[in-house]
Amino acid sequence: MNPEERLYADFAAEDLIPLWTQVGDLMPEHPKPKARPHVWEWKTLYPLAERAGELVPVGRGGERRAIALANPGLGGTPYATPTLWAAIQYLGPREVAPEHRHTQNAFRFVVEGEGVWTVVNGDPVAMRRGDFLLTPGWHFHGHHNTTDAPMAWIDGLDIPLVHYTDTSFFEFGPDQVTDVTTPSVSRSERLWAHPGLRPVSALGATPSSPIAAYRWEHTDRALDEQLALEDEGHPGTVEPGHAAVRYTNPTTGGDVMPTIRAEFHRLRAGTATAARREVGSSVYQVFDGEGFVTLDGEERRLSRGDLVVVPSWCAWSFRAETRFDLFRFADTPVFEGLRQYREEFV
Amino acid sequence: MNPEERLYADFAAEDLIPLWTQVGDLMPEHPKPKARPHVWEWKTLYPLAERAGELVPVGRGGERRAIALANPGLGGTPYATPTLWAAIQYLGPREVAPEHRHTQNAFRFVVEGEGVWTVVNGDPVAMRRGDFLLTPGWHFHGHHNTTDAPMAWIDGLDIPLVHYTDTSFFEFGPDQVTDVTTPSVSRSERLWAHPGLRPVSALGATPSSPIAAYRWEHTDRALDEQLALEDEGHPGTVEPGHAAVRYTNPTTGGDVMPTIRAEFHRLRAGTATAARREVGSSVYQVFDGEGFVTLDGEERRLSRGDLVVVPSWCAWSFRAETRFDLFRFADTPVFEGLRQYREEFV
Amino acid sequence: MNPEERLYADFAAEDLIPLWTQVGDLMPEHPKPKARPHVWEWKTLYPLAERAGELVPVGRGGERRAIALANPGLGGTPYATPTLWAAIQYLGPREVAPEHRHTQNAFRFVVEGEGVWTVVNGDPVAMRRGDFLLTPGWHFHGHHNTTDAPMAWIDGLDIPLVHYTDTSFFEFGPDQVTDVTTPSVSRSERLWAHPGLRPVSALGATPSSPIAAYRWEHTDRALDEQLALEDEGHPGTVEPGHAAVRYTNPTTGGDVMPTIRAEFHRLRAGTATAARREVGSSVYQVFDGEGFVTLDGEERRLSRGDLVVVPSWCAWSFRAETRFDLFRFADTPVFEGLRQYREEFV
Amino acid sequence: MNPEERLYADFAAEDLIPLWTQVGDLMPEHPKPKARPHVWEWKTLYPLAERAGELVPVGRGGERRAIALANPGLGGTPYATPTLWAAIQYLGPREVAPEHRHTQNAFRFVVEGEGVWTVVNGDPVAMRRGDFLLTPGWHFHGHHNTTDAPMAWIDGLDIPLVHYTDTSFFEFGPDQVTDVTTPSVSRSERLWAHPGLRPVSALGATPSSPIAAYRWEHTDRALDEQLALEDEGHPGTVEPGHAAVRYTNPTTGGDVMPTIRAEFHRLRAGTATAARREVGSSVYQVFDGEGFVTLDGEERRLSRGDLVVVPSWCAWSFRAETRFDLFRFADTPVFEGLRQYREEFV
């Protein structure tokens, strides 16, 4: 060994690593994610979930029959991106996913089906196509299918971020959901889902939204109104032909949960969005219609249910063949809070 | 003159006043407002407004046919309280109240009638019974009556506070309203009045709510839900039999305007509210039903349209004979911001 | 009486006042304060305070031997402006001003003398020339003169605003101060007056600064450094030749108290400040040097100890004959919080 | 293959991973970090840095002669914890570390030596024993040694978090520092390091502290005062015999940078701190004295310069043999912002 070799060996023996051999990879000129832009097709996903429904029981221990998008760049971890988890969850007829709670923030988005109720801290929340449902960190929750048909939906969580940063707490709840009633709206909605109104009995800001379900009819109407306003010559859309709403916490006006932003986008047929990239990652699911996504220059066709993962600083845009409805979630609140957020149009 | 008299004369000559002769009045042990608790009856107010409609033109210069509650303790000023202005405004058939803007924050509340549109920064806003409408500071606004019947409503502003603190700016706009269309909902509502949703095209917090009108059907439903939840054994009401919502700014979750809090309260027949007092003043208007208010121990009967002024630190409570609906506005945001707010149950 | 006269009489009988007869005065195009720009001279003030020291006892009831600037436009109230109180307080040899607390926020600024300790919630705070001392709302405080010489200083409070808005609470404390020791620095300073450091034992934001005294040596050095940086070609001053520091709450970086901003300005000899006006009022005291103030176009000569009152929207500027040191306090935080603040250069 | 095996194979083929096989590891009942509690000894570190000084040039490309603590649980990454980077940086006589900037937030802490100036956005900042220096994200910075003796210090950054979340931007600056003057205090300190004072020329909140250096004499005095207050029977220390200050951003009162908390702790001889654990990780460096740390039940002796890494939810406490001075930094602001912070005493 020459003196340099000996030095590096001594570094290693003492659990030390020099910066100078690593700086380029560690601190690149712009984000160079290992996560890759990727599309998962619903026509593949759903049948696999069905087969899991036949072969794999749901219950205590496994907790959920959820199948995660595993980004091909992330070396076999069940992560859509380094911060975000996205999975299809499948519940067979009359099945129950037992109650638990965890510090991970979670939501569900329903691209098709109905008949399952999610019970959040004892409040039963119906799930229907187009609904966006929250189970914020440390809220007990379970799911039960009240029908003779299966149902599947998308789960989004901050599992990868929480795992990486060692902040997970988890607690089991009852094996059955704590309230088996099946109201069409949850108590949380009855208290909170009135535009611009809040109950005087529950003031103050909460870290996450108290609204357990954002219903499709409201989202749909809000998007239609933006396009109608555009037709009438008034502001409202993000760019021509592109309407978008953000789901918010009515106690703050900010994002629904501390780590997750959620939005719904509607493009008129023929519309193309401006290509941009931003710090942080996001996942889209096609809710309706046909179109294309371009990810760092590569175009992919999309149909109902397809899921698109956009890593940090990857340039992306959409092009709508028909009216094109897209649900989106992202980790942006994390980077806005840490003052690391940037975006640029490309 | 003895030396003391000479001293006091010299003080006066030099524009000086000693504290020690004044401290008790200046700095009382608890608020001792000059404003008095008082009730104005709608059956008196409305006919006077009608007579004004016949005798007094509305238009540039006078600006508004508004008749203000002049607190009997405030020495002939047109102030409901030291901070709040409350007036009945009356617009005859086809009349127009010309456009202007001012730094004073304003709202309208409609206890009866319809047919007038308020145009706020070019956006026509229909006025109907039960609606709560905003014209925040420095927004241009005018009113026009599109019918052959008169209409009256309540104006609430922070005129006294703005006047006292010398912060008024005022600018004339066009003599006619800038948009004479009569849509049933305003553009602001189409963009903003969807529960928990905001347009991605308009992010960030604004000092005042972007919702120009909070519609009665939403308020009514939210109150009904609170009482229904109470019947089902769940939280939601402020106290037994007492439902209440606060109008909020969806960009912050806070009050609709920097100086004004607005709420709607519903009491079941037979309910009495807990007596309390707080720093800052408020005004109630009976929207529906019959009942009583007790103000510093004195009870007064109330009917639809009656207005009640509650000065700072005056103890008050309501008792409902029938179902009893009350609109309320208050200056609380001012004192929460200045860290002077206190309340106590008595 | 004609019908109109009868209408106005009926308005009056029912405690009503029409807007249309008042709107111009109530809602002017820009602030038109009744308060007038005014200068009080120290050479007049101090001897009057001395005479009060001989003739008027200090103690429980009168509470303080404080003589307030009574703005000649404000009709005999002891108010410098509608929001601000400014007074000279005088304490004879060995005298004690008894303890009390009130919701009004207060500070002291010392233009000359020493030997008095203000005891704030039990913490004795020495008073010396150039020091700025806080007694925020609801903190017990008393003063005692430990020497055989009298001492005078300036009190600043939000008494007028608190009085007008009916938010005063007041409570008597002991007749003697609760700690008669005379340390050169207070415990609050020992905990908090270290640049950029806070005690881990007291985290969180407090409405008012926990620093009871801002010492002259720090203020003086900070101003000198700004001028030195300017000499070296670096930013730091507000405008050429004009250094200024703001006293802040180290738990927030914001103003020292919710209603009061305090600053210290230093002008090089020969410097003139840009004329500007702003919403809200302020009071200056000359700490050192000779110069001039121009108030809405009228110039007045100023010497050490002189006090200048600048009402809302009054244009003002200073001109320094010698190095010119000015203490300033203002009600700006109130109007920033209410979103009514504006300023313009004229 | 049986149907289950085939299902799992198909999952893999489609970049899918089921939750139910992973949930226990992914979402543990409490944080189970891979990072291990560990101690690095200064007497080992420093000689290795010296040897690197002889063998490895510093300059463009390698950028810094910094040797990172590589947590033995983190599989060969140069990370102290999943979020924090800690390294010893060594600069030989007259050497220059060239200018660059990056979105990673950085600080230096000096346990011994002097003679190097860090130039931050053109402002030369002297480095001396006990000083804590900031180079917040996207500030240009370089170092140059002005003496004939080497100097070493500790670098702390959020490199692991930025790398994991793909938020790194990096830009080269000049090869030489842009200002070779050697003032004893930086311009930033001359503007900002006055207790409770801020320049009126630079208002508003900034994400990171504008103070480039927190000097030892202030830290030392603040700690002494806390212990003196304790001796006098007044609050101030964190617990008996344990003084602590937090370095703060004077524009907000909060942490110095969005991702990093920094503190200094002083224990009297014989003091033991209460054992506690918290979400998030931290690194301590012994500044002076002798003592012990207990990490999840295992005690280790510590001397000047030794570095201790405390992973998330690891219980830790200190015991002081002599007066024991400890510098500390942590990622707590990240988890407070994400609402994931918890702590408990054990």
Coordinates of N, CA, C and O in Angstrom, one line a residue, chain B residues 3 7 10 14-20 23 25-31 33 38 40 44-45 48 51 55-56 61 64-68 70 76-79 82 85 102-104 138 160 162-170 207 258 279 312-313 335 338-340 342, chain C residues 3 7 10 14-20 23 25-31 33 38 40 44-45 48 51 55-56 61 64-66 68-70 76-79 82 85 102-104 138 160 162-170 207 258 279 312-313 335 338-340 342:
Chain B
P3 N -49.9 77.8 43.7 CA -48.9 77.2 42.8 C -49.5 76.0 42.0 O -49.1 75.8 40.9
L7 N -49.7 75.6 38.1 CA -49.1 74.5 37.4 C -50.1 73.9 36.4 O -49.7 73.7 35.2
D10 N -50.4 76.1 33.5 CA -49.3 76.0 32.6 C -49.3 74.8 31.8 O -48.9 74.8 30.6
E14 N -49.4 74.6 27.6 CA -48.4 74.0 26.8 C -48.9 72.7 26.2 O -48.1 71.8 25.8
D15 N -50.2 72.5 26.1 CA -50.8 71.3 25.6 C -50.3 70.0 26.3 O -49.8 69.1 25.7
L16 N -50.5 70.1 27.6 CA -50.1 68.9 28.4 C -51.2 68.6 29.3 O -52.0 69.5 29.8
I17 N -51.4 67.3 29.7 CA -52.4 66.9 30.6 C -51.8 65.8 31.5 O -51.3 64.9 31.0
P18 N -52.0 66.0 32.8 CA -51.4 65.0 33.7 C -52.2 63.7 33.7 O -53.4 63.7 33.5
L19 N -51.5 62.6 33.9 CA -52.2 61.3 34.0 C -53.0 61.2 35.3 O -54.0 60.6 35.3
W20 N -52.4 61.7 36.4 CA -52.9 61.4 37.7 C -54.4 61.8 37.9 O -55.1 61.3 38.8
V23 N -56.4 58.8 35.4 CA -56.0 57.4 35.2 C -57.2 56.5 35.4 O -57.4 55.5 34.6
D25 N -60.4 56.9 34.7 CA -61.3 56.8 33.5 C -60.5 56.3 32.3 O -61.1 55.6 31.5
L26 N -59.3 56.7 32.2 CA -58.5 56.3 31.0 C -58.2 54.8 31.0 O -58.1 54.2 30.0
M27 N -57.9 54.3 32.2 CA -57.4 52.9 32.3 C -58.2 52.1 33.4 O -57.7 51.8 34.4
P28 N -59.5 51.9 33.0 CA -60.4 51.3 34.0 C -60.0 49.8 34.3 O -59.3 49.2 33.5
E29 N -60.5 49.3 35.4 CA -60.2 47.9 35.8 C -60.7 46.9 34.8 O -60.2 45.8 34.7
H30 N -61.8 47.2 34.1 CA -62.2 46.4 33.0 C -62.9 47.4 32.1 O -63.2 48.5 32.4
P31 N -63.2 46.9 30.8 CA -63.7 47.9 29.9 C -65.1 48.5 30.4 O -65.9 47.8 30.9
P33 N -67.4 50.7 28.5 CA -67.7 51.4 27.2 C -68.7 52.5 27.4 O -69.6 52.4 28.2
H38 N -78.0 47.9 23.1 CA -79.2 48.6 22.5 C -79.9 47.7 21.5 O -79.2 46.9 20.8
W40 N -82.5 47.8 18.1 CA -83.3 48.6 17.1 C -84.3 47.6 16.5 O -83.9 46.5 16.1
T44 N -89.6 49.4 13.0 CA -89.3 50.8 13.0 C -88.4 51.2 11.9 O -88.6 52.2 11.2
L45 N -87.3 50.4 11.8 CA -86.3 50.7 10.8 C -86.8 50.7 9.4 O -86.5 51.7 8.6
L48 N -88.9 53.7 8.1 CA -88.1 54.9 8.0 C -87.2 54.8 6.7 O -87.1 55.8 6.0
R51 N -89.5 55.6 3.8 CA -89.7 57.0 3.7 C -88.5 57.7 3.1 O -88.6 58.6 2.3
L55 N -88.1 60.2 -0.2 CA -87.7 61.6 -0.1 C -86.2 61.9 -0.5 O -85.9 63.0 -0.9
V56 N -85.4 60.9 -0.4 CA -83.9 61.2 -0.6 C -83.4 60.4 -1.8 O -83.5 59.2 -1.9
G61 N -72.2 61.4 -4.5 CA -72.1 62.5 -3.5 C -72.6 61.9 -2.2 O -71.8 61.6 -1.2
R64 N -74.9 56.4 -1.0 CA -75.7 55.3 -0.6 C -76.9 55.8 0.3 O -76.7 56.7 1.1
R65 N -78.0 55.1 0.1 CA -79.2 55.5 1.0 C -79.1 54.5 2.1 O -79.8 53.5 2.2
A66 N -78.1 54.8 3.0 CA -77.9 53.9 4.2 C -78.2 54.7 5.4 O -77.7 55.9 5.6
I67 N -78.9 54.1 6.4 CA -79.2 54.8 7.6 C -78.6 54.0 8.8 O -78.9 52.8 9.0
A68 N -77.7 54.7 9.5 CA -76.9 53.9 10.4 C -77.5 53.9 11.8 O -78.1 54.9 12.3
A70 N -77.1 54.5 15.4 CA -76.3 55.5 16.2 C -76.4 55.2 17.6 O -77.4 55.5 18.3
G76 N -74.0 61.0 19.4 CA -74.4 61.5 18.1 C -73.6 61.1 17.0 O -73.7 61.7 15.9
T77 N -72.7 60.2 17.2 CA -71.9 59.7 16.0 C -72.8 58.5 15.4 O -73.5 57.9 16.1
P78 N -72.6 58.3 14.1 CA -73.4 57.3 13.4 C -72.8 55.9 13.6 O -72.6 55.2 12.6
Y79 N -72.4 55.5 14.8 CA -71.6 54.3 15.0 C -72.5 53.4 15.9 O -73.0 53.8 17.0
P82 N -67.7 51.6 18.9 CA -66.6 52.4 18.5 C -65.8 51.9 17.3 O -65.1 52.6 16.6
W85 N -69.8 49.8 12.2 CA -70.9 50.5 11.5 C -72.0 49.5 11.1 O -71.6 48.5 10.6
H102 N -63.2 52.0 -1.2 CA -62.6 52.6 0.0 C -61.9 51.5 0.8 O -62.1 50.3 0.6
T103 N -61.0 52.0 1.7 CA -60.2 51.1 2.5 C -61.1 50.4 3.6 O -60.7 49.4 4.1
Q104 N -62.2 51.0 3.9 CA -63.1 50.4 4.8 C -63.6 49.0 4.3 O -64.0 48.9 3.1
W138 N -60.9 48.4 -0.6 CA -60.3 48.8 -1.8 C -60.8 47.9 -3.0 O -60.2 47.9 -4.1
P160 N -66.1 53.2 11.8 CA -65.7 53.9 13.0 C -64.2 53.7 13.3 O -63.5 54.6 13.7
V162 N -61.8 52.8 11.2 CA -61.0 53.4 10.2 C -61.0 55.0 10.4 O -60.0 55.6 10.2
H163 N -62.2 55.5 10.7 CA -62.2 56.9 10.9 C -61.4 57.4 12.1 O -60.6 58.3 12.1
Y164 N -61.5 56.6 13.2 CA -60.8 57.0 14.4 C -59.3 56.9 14.2 O -58.6 57.8 14.7
T165 N -58.9 55.9 13.5 CA -57.5 55.7 13.3 C -56.9 56.4 12.1 O -55.7 56.3 11.8
D166 N -57.7 57.2 11.4 CA -57.2 58.0 10.3 C -56.5 57.2 9.2 O -55.4 57.4 8.8
T167 N -57.3 56.2 8.7 CA -56.7 55.3 7.7 C -57.6 55.2 6.5 O -57.5 54.3 5.7
S168 N -58.5 56.2 6.3 CA -59.5 56.1 5.2 C -58.9 56.6 3.9 O -58.4 57.7 3.8
F169 N -59.0 55.8 2.8 CA -58.9 56.2 1.5 C -60.1 55.9 0.7 O -60.8 54.9 1.0
F170 N -60.5 56.8 -0.2 CA -61.8 56.6 -0.9 C -61.6 57.1 -2.3 O -60.9 58.1 -2.6
P207 N -55.8 38.9 2.0 CA -56.2 39.4 3.3 C -57.7 39.2 3.5 O -58.1 39.0 4.7
P258 N -60.0 41.5 7.5 CA -59.1 41.7 8.6 C -59.7 42.3 9.8 O -59.1 42.1 10.9
V279 N -64.0 40.9 25.1 CA -63.4 42.2 24.6 C -63.8 42.4 23.1 O -63.7 41.4 22.3
S312 N -68.4 46.1 24.2 CA -67.3 45.4 24.8 C -67.6 45.1 26.2 O -68.1 45.9 27.0
W313 N -67.3 43.9 26.6 CA -67.4 43.4 28.0 C -68.8 43.4 28.6 O -69.0 43.2 29.8
F335 N -58.9 42.4 17.8 CA -58.4 42.3 19.2 C -57.6 41.0 19.3 O -56.7 40.9 20.2
L338 N -54.3 42.1 18.0 CA -53.5 43.0 18.9 C -53.3 42.3 20.3 O -52.7 42.9 21.2
R339 N -53.7 41.0 20.4 CA -53.5 40.2 21.6 C -54.2 40.8 22.8 O -53.8 40.7 23.9
Q340 N -55.4 41.5 22.5 CA -56.1 42.1 23.6 C -57.4 41.3 23.9 O -58.2 41.7 24.7
R342 N -60.1 38.8 25.2 CA -60.4 38.0 26.4 C -61.9 37.7 26.4 O -62.7 38.5 25.9
Chain C
P3 N -91.8 67.1 5.2 CA -91.6 65.7 5.3 C -90.2 65.3 5.5 O -89.9 64.4 6.2
L7 N -88.6 63.4 8.6 CA -87.9 62.2 8.5 C -86.6 62.3 9.3 O -86.3 61.3 10.1
D10 N -87.4 62.0 12.9 CA -87.7 60.6 13.3 C -86.4 59.7 13.3 O -86.3 58.9 14.2
E14 N -85.1 57.8 16.8 CA -84.8 56.3 16.8 C -83.4 56.0 16.9 O -83.0 54.8 16.6
D15 N -82.5 56.9 17.2 CA -81.1 56.7 17.3 C -80.5 56.2 15.9 O -79.9 55.1 15.8
L16 N -80.9 56.9 14.9 CA -80.4 56.6 13.5 C -79.8 57.9 12.9 O -80.2 59.0 13.2
I17 N -78.8 57.7 12.1 CA -78.1 58.8 11.4 C -77.9 58.4 10.0 O -77.3 57.3 9.7
P18 N -78.3 59.2 9.0 CA -78.1 58.8 7.6 C -76.6 58.9 7.2 O -75.9 59.8 7.7
L19 N -76.2 58.1 6.3 CA -74.8 58.2 5.8 C -74.7 59.4 4.9 O -73.6 60.0 4.9
W20 N -75.7 59.6 4.1 CA -75.5 60.6 3.0 C -75.1 62.0 3.4 O -74.6 62.7 2.6
V23 N -71.0 61.3 4.6 CA -70.0 60.4 4.0 C -68.6 61.1 3.7 O -67.6 60.5 3.9
D25 N -67.0 63.4 5.4 CA -66.2 63.5 6.6 C -65.8 62.1 7.1 O -64.7 61.9 7.6
L26 N -66.8 61.2 7.0 CA -66.5 59.9 7.6 C -65.5 59.1 6.7 O -64.8 58.3 7.3
M27 N -65.6 59.3 5.4 CA -64.8 58.4 4.5 C -64.0 59.3 3.6 O -64.3 59.2 2.4
P28 N -63.1 60.0 4.1 CA -62.4 61.0 3.2 C -61.5 60.3 2.1 O -61.2 59.1 2.3
E29 N -61.1 61.0 1.1 CA -60.3 60.4 0.0 C -58.9 60.0 0.5 O -58.3 59.1 -0.1
H30 N -58.4 60.6 1.5 CA -57.2 60.2 2.2 C -57.3 60.6 3.7 O -58.2 61.5 4.0
P31 N -56.5 60.1 4.5 CA -56.7 60.4 5.9 C -56.6 61.9 6.2 O -55.7 62.6 5.7
P33 N -56.6 63.6 9.5 CA -56.6 63.5 11.0 C -57.0 64.8 11.6 O -56.6 65.9 11.1
H38 N -47.1 68.5 15.7 CA -46.8 69.4 16.8 C -45.5 69.0 17.4 O -45.0 67.9 17.3
W40 N -43.2 69.5 21.0 CA -43.1 70.0 22.4 C -41.6 70.1 22.7 O -40.9 69.2 22.4
T44 N -39.3 73.3 27.9 CA -40.5 73.6 28.6 C -41.0 72.5 29.4 O -41.5 72.6 30.5
L45 N -41.0 71.3 28.8 CA -41.5 70.1 29.5 C -40.8 69.8 30.8 O -41.5 69.5 31.8
L48 N -41.7 71.9 33.9 CA -43.0 71.7 34.4 C -43.1 70.4 35.1 O -43.8 70.2 36.1
R51 N -41.7 71.0 38.5 CA -42.7 71.7 39.4 C -43.7 70.7 39.9 O -44.1 70.7 41.0
L55 N -45.0 69.6 43.8 CA -46.4 69.9 44.2 C -47.2 68.7 44.3 O -48.2 68.6 45.0
V56 N -47.0 67.7 43.5 CA -47.9 66.5 43.3 C -47.2 65.3 43.8 O -46.2 64.9 43.3
G61 N -53.3 55.5 43.4 CA -54.5 56.3 43.0 C -54.1 57.1 41.7 O -54.6 56.9 40.7
R64 N -48.9 57.4 38.8 CA -47.6 57.9 38.1 C -47.6 59.4 38.0 O -48.7 60.0 37.7
R65 N -46.4 60.0 38.2 CA -46.3 61.4 37.9 C -45.9 61.6 36.5 O -44.8 61.9 36.1
A66 N -46.9 61.4 35.6 CA -46.7 61.4 34.2 C -47.5 62.5 33.6 O -48.7 62.7 33.9
A68 N -48.8 64.1 30.1 CA -49.0 63.7 28.7 C -49.0 64.8 27.7 O -49.6 65.9 27.9
L69 N -48.5 64.5 26.5 CA -48.6 65.4 25.4 C -50.1 65.3 24.9 O -50.6 64.3 24.6
A70 N -50.7 66.5 24.9 CA -52.1 66.5 24.5 C -52.2 67.2 23.2 O -52.1 68.4 23.1
G76 N -58.6 68.3 23.8 CA -58.5 68.2 25.3 C -58.3 66.8 25.8 O -58.3 66.6 27.0
T77 N -58.1 65.9 25.0 CA -57.8 64.6 25.5 C -56.2 64.5 25.7 O -55.5 65.2 25.0
P78 N -55.8 63.6 26.6 CA -54.3 63.6 26.8 C -53.6 62.6 25.9 O -52.9 61.8 26.3
Y79 N -53.9 62.8 24.6 CA -53.4 61.9 23.6 C -52.5 62.6 22.6 O -52.8 63.7 22.1
P82 N -54.4 59.6 18.0 CA -55.6 58.8 18.4 C -55.2 57.4 18.9 O -56.1 56.8 19.6
W85 N -50.0 57.4 23.3 CA -49.8 58.2 24.5 C -48.3 58.5 24.6 O -47.5 57.5 24.4
H102 N -51.6 46.4 33.5 CA -52.7 46.8 32.7 C -52.5 46.2 31.3 O -51.4 45.8 31.0
T103 N -53.6 46.1 30.6 CA -53.5 45.6 29.2 C -52.8 46.5 28.2 O -52.4 46.1 27.2
Q104 N -52.7 47.8 28.6 CA -52.0 48.7 27.8 C -50.5 48.3 27.7 O -49.9 48.0 28.7
W138 N -50.1 43.7 30.7 CA -50.4 42.7 31.8 C -49.1 42.2 32.5 O -49.2 41.2 33.1
P160 N -54.5 55.5 24.2 CA -55.7 56.0 23.4 C -56.4 54.9 22.6 O -57.7 54.9 22.6
V162 N -56.4 51.7 23.2 CA -57.1 50.8 24.2 C -58.3 51.4 24.8 O -59.4 50.8 24.9
H163 N -58.3 52.7 25.1 CA -59.4 53.4 25.6 C -60.5 53.5 24.6 O -61.7 53.1 24.9
Y164 N -60.2 53.8 23.4 CA -61.2 54.0 22.4 C -61.9 52.7 22.1 O -63.1 52.6 21.8
T165 N -61.1 51.6 22.1 CA -61.7 50.3 21.7 C -62.2 49.5 22.9 O -62.7 48.4 22.7
D166 N -62.2 50.1 24.1 CA -62.8 49.5 25.3 C -62.2 48.1 25.6 O -62.8 47.1 25.7
T167 N -60.8 48.1 25.7 CA -60.2 46.9 25.9 C -59.3 46.9 27.2 O -58.4 46.1 27.4
S168 N -59.5 47.9 28.0 CA -58.6 48.1 29.2 C -59.0 47.2 30.4 O -60.1 47.2 30.8
F169 N -58.0 46.5 30.9 CA -58.0 45.9 32.2 C -56.9 46.4 33.0 O -55.8 46.7 32.4
F170 N -57.1 46.5 34.3 CA -56.1 47.2 35.1 C -56.2 46.5 36.5 O -57.3 46.2 37.0
P207 N -46.1 37.3 22.5 CA -46.6 38.4 21.8 C -45.7 39.6 21.9 O -45.6 40.4 21.0
P258 N -47.4 44.2 20.4 CA -48.3 44.1 19.3 C -48.9 45.4 18.7 O -49.3 45.5 17.6
V279 N -49.7 55.7 6.6 CA -50.8 55.5 7.5 C -50.4 55.2 8.9 O -49.5 54.4 9.1
S312 N -51.2 60.7 11.1 CA -51.4 59.8 10.0 C -51.4 60.7 8.7 O -52.0 61.7 8.6
W313 N -50.6 60.2 7.7 CA -50.6 60.8 6.4 C -50.0 62.2 6.3 O -50.1 62.8 5.3
F335 N -51.6 48.7 11.9 CA -52.2 48.9 10.6 C -51.6 47.9 9.6 O -52.2 47.5 8.6
L338 N -53.9 45.0 10.3 CA -55.2 45.2 9.8 C -55.2 45.4 8.3 O -56.2 45.6 7.6
R339 N -54.0 45.3 7.7 CA -53.8 45.5 6.2 C -54.3 46.8 5.7 O -54.7 47.0 4.6
Q340 N -54.1 47.8 6.6 CA -54.4 49.2 6.2 C -53.2 50.0 6.0 O -53.3 51.2 5.7
R342 N -50.2 51.9 4.4 CA -49.7 52.5 3.1 C -48.6 53.5 3.4 O -48.6 54.2 4.4

